XYZ file of C-alpha atoms in Angstrom:
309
model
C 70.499 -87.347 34.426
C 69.393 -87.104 30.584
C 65.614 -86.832 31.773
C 63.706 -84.259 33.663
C 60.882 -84.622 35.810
C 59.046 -81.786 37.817
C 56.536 -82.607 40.952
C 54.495 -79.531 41.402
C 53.202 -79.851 45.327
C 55.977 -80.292 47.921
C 53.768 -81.604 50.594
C 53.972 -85.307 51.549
C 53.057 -87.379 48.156
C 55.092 -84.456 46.232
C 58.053 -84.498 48.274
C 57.492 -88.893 48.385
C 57.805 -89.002 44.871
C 60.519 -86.506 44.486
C 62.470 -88.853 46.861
C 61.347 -91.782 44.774
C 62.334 -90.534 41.496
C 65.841 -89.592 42.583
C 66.726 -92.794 43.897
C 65.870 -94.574 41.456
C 68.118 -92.646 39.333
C 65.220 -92.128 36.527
C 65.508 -88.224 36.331
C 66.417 -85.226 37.692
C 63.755 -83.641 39.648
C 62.163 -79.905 40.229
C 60.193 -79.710 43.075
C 58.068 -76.649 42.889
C 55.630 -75.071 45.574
C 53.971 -71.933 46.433
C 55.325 -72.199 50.244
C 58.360 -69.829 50.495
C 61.342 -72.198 51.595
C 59.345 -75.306 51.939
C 60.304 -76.996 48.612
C 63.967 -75.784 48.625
C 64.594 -76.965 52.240
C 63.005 -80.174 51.085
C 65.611 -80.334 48.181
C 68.407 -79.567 50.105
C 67.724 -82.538 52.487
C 67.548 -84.803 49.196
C 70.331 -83.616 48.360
C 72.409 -84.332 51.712
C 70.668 -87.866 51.400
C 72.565 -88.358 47.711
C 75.721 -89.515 48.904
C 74.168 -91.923 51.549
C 71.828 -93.386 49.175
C 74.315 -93.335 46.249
C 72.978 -91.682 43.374
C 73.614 -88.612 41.379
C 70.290 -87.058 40.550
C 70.022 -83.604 41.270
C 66.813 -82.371 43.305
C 66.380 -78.323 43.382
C 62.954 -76.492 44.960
C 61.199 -73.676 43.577
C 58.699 -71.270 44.407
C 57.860 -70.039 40.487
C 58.060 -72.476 37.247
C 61.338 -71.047 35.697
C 63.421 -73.828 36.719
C 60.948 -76.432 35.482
C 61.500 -75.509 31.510
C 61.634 -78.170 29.293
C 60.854 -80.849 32.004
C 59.994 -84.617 30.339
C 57.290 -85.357 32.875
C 55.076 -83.480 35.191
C 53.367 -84.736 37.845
C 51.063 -82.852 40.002
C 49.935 -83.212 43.147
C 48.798 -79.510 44.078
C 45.660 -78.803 46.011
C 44.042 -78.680 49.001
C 42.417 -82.214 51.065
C 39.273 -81.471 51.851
C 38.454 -80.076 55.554
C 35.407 -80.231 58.012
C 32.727 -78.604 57.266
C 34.012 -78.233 53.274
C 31.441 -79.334 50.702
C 32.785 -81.398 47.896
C 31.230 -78.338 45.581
C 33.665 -76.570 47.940
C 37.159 -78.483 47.577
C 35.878 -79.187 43.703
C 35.820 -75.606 43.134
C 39.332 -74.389 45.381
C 41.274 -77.468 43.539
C 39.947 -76.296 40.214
C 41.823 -73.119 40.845
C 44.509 -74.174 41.828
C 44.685 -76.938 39.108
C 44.323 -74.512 35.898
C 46.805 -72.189 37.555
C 49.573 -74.622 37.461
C 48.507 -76.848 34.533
C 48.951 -73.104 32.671
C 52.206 -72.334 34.001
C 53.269 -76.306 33.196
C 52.318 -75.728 29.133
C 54.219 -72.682 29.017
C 57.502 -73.595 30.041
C 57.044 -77.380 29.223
C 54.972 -77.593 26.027
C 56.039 -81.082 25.388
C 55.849 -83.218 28.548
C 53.226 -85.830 29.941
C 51.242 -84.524 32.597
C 50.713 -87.120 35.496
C 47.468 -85.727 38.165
C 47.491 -86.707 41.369
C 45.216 -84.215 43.357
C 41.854 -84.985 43.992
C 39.185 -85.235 42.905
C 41.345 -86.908 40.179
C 39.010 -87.960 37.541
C 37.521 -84.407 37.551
C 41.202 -82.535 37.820
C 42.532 -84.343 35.116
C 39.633 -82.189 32.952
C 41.004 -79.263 34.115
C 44.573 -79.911 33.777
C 43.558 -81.491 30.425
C 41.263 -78.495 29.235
C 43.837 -75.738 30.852
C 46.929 -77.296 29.115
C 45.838 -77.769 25.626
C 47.777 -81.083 25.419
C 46.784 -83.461 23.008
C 45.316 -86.547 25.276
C 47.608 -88.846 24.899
C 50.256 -86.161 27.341
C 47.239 -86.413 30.137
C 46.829 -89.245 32.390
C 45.715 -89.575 36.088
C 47.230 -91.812 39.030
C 44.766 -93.532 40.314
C 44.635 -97.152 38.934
C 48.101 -97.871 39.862
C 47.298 -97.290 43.649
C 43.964 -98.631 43.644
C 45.314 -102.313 41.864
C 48.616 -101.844 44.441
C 46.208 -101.966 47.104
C 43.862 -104.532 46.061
C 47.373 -107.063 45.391
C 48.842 -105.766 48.960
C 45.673 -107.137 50.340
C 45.563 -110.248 48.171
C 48.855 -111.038 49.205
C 47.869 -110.443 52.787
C 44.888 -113.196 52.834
C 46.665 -115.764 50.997
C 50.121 -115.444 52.833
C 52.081 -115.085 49.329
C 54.217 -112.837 48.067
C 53.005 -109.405 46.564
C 55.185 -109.667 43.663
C 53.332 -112.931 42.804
C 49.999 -110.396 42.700
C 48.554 -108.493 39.834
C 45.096 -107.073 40.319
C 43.098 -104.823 37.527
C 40.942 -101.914 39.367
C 39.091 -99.709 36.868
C 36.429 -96.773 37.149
C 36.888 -93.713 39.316
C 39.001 -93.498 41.871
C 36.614 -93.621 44.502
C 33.877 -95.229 46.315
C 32.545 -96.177 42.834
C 35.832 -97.987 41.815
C 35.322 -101.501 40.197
C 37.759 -103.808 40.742
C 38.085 -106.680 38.732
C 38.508 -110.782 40.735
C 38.540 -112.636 37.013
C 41.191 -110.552 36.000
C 43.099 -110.567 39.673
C 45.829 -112.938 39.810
C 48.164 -115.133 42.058
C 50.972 -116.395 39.932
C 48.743 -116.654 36.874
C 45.998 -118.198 38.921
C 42.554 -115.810 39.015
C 41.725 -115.078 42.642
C 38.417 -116.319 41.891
C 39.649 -120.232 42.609
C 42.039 -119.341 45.172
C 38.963 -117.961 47.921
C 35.891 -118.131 48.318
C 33.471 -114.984 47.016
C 32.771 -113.723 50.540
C 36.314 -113.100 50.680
C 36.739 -111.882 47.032
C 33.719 -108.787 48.148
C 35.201 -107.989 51.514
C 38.572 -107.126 49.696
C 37.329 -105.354 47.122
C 35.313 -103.437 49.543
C 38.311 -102.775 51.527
C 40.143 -101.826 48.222
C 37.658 -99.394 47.210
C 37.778 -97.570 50.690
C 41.521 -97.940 50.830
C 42.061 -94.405 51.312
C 39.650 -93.660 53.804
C 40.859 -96.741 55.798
C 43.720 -94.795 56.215
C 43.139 -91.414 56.765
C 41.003 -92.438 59.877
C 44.164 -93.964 61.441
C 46.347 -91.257 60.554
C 43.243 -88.824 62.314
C 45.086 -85.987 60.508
C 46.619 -86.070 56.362
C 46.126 -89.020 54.104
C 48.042 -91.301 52.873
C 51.653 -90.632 51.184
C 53.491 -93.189 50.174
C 51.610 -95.677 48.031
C 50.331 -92.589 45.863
C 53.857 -91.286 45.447
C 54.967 -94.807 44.227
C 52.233 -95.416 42.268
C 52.817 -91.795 40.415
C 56.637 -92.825 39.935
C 55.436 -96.124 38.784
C 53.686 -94.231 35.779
C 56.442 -91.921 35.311
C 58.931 -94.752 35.016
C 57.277 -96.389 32.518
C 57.403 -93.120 30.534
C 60.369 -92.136 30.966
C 62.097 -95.247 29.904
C 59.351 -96.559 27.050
C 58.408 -99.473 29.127
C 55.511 -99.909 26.928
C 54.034 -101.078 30.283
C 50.316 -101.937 30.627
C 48.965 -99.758 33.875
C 45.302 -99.069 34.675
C 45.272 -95.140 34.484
C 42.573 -92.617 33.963
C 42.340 -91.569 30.247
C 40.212 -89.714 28.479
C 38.023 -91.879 26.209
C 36.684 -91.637 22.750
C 34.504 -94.623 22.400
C 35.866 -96.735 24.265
C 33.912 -99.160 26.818
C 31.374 -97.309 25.083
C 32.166 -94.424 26.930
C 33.294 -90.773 25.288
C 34.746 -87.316 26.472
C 35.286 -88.795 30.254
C 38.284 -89.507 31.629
C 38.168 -92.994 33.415
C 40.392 -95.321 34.952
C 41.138 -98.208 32.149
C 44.284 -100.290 31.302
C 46.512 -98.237 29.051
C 49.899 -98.741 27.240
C 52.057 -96.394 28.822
C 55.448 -95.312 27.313
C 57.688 -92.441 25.682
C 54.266 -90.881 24.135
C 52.520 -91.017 27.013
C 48.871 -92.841 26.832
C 50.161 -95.169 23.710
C 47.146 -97.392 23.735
C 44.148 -97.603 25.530
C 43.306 -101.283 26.194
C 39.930 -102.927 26.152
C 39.023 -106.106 28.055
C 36.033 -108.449 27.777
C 33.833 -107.208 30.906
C 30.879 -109.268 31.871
C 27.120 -107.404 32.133
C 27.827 -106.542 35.604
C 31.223 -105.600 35.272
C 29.905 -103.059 32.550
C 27.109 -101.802 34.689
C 29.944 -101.024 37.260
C 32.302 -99.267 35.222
C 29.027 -96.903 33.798
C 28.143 -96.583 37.225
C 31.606 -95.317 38.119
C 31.426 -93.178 35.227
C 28.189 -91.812 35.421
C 29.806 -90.368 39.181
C 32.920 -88.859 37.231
C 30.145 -87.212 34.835
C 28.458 -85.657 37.617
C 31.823 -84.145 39.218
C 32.558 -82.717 35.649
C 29.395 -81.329 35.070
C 29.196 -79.384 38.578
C 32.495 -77.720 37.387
C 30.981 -76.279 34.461
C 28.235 -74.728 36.682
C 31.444 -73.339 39.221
């Protein structure tokens, strides 16, 4: 492969997306951890799964950041989940950490790639990795609106008995309980959601969309969900990696926009060989607003705990 991409975390979304990127051929991929063995192991049974799944991207683990010099993208899904009994002070403060560490080691031997965050909690971690890397921030971006809008179409698709490629869905805000996705702009085929079921419908998916991850986590009883994140990260990557010039809802940092500055947010953005090309601003309505500054008023408060860590 011509392109490079490194996935720093080689637990499940990390070693997902790893898996992702290599068969769809967009890169080569690094997949780095701190666990001795874990991410080469991992590697190794990409590799053996090459000829099977017939492609030729090479997949190599790591323990140090050597082998991930030069990569194109980064995407990183280090950290810890948060346990019983752990304060979100607690797992804001652990994940900070870890997030600088790596974000650090990721400018040095990669000054020029686009850093995708995927740890939690994102909005806040995407300050750090933003602050720790010195990137411009157009080269920082976090998944979140990707999986959030993926999950409000899967369930869109699921009420109306239609087919999820007919979806598209717009989710903005943090990626959280305080998410705010958006019915007027949600779409079946070009038709808004709004005629196709009635509102009682319309809140009862959104709720479910905004507790999507939860929802999951208390079937699995133990880890969190894998496999939508890693696609949704690979979606993003994609896009970059080939200058799709696609329109994703991601969180970027903001200068103005939706009247909001020096926060990163989830919003739609133009995403392509430069990373966050354009940030793009829709016509909300007065409670749509209120929503997103709700949302971001919640991100606000994460980042201004770190600063007292």
């Amino acid at each position: 492969m011509d392109k490079k991409v490194t996935v720093i975390g080689g637990g499940n979304v990390g070693a997902t997306a790893a898996q992702r990127l290599c068969e769809k051929e967009l890169a080569d991929v690094v997949l780095i951890d701190i666990m001795e063995g874990m991410p080469q192991g991992k590697a190794l049974d990409l590799t053996e799964a090459a000829p099977i799944e017939k492609h030729d991207a090479s997949v190599t683990g790591a323990n140090s950041y050597e082998m991930s010099a030069d990569s194109d993208v980064v995407i990183i899904t280090a950290g810890i989940p948060r346990k019983p009994g752990m304060s979100r002070d607690d797992l804001l403060s652990t994940n900070m950490g870890i997030m600088r560490q790596v974000t650090e080691q990721v400018a040095k031997y990669s000054p020029n790639a686009k850093i995708i965050v995927v740890s939690n909690p994102l909005d806040a971690m995407c300050h750090v990795a933003y602050e720790a890397s010195g990137f411009p921030k157009e080269r920082v971006m976090g998944m979140a609106g990707v999986l959030d809008s993926a999950r409000f179409r899967a369930f869109i698709a699921m009420e109306l008995n239609v087919s999820v490629e007919n979806t598209h869905a717009f989710v903005l805000g943090g990626h959280g309980d305080t998410m705010v996705p958006l019915p007027r702009y949600s779409t079946v085929a070009g038709i808004p959601i709004t005629e196709l079921m009635p509102q009682d419908r319309i809140e009862a998916l959104c709720k479910r969309t905004a507790t999507g991850g939860a929802e999951i986590v208390s079937l699995l009883k133990t880890g969190s969900a894998y496999y939508a994140p890693a696609s949704a990260a690979v979606e993003m990557a994609e896009a970059i990696l080939k200058d799709k010039k696609k329109i994703l809802p991601c969180a970027a940092m903001l200068s103005g926009q939706y009247g909001i500055n020096d926060l990163f947010i989830g919003v739609p953005v133009k995403l392509g060989a430069a990373g966050i090309e354009e940030i793009v601003e829709i016509n909300l309505t007065e409670d749509e607003d209120k929503a997103l500054k709700h949302s971001a008023a919640a991100v606000q408060e994460l980042v201004d705990t770190m600063k007292k860590l």
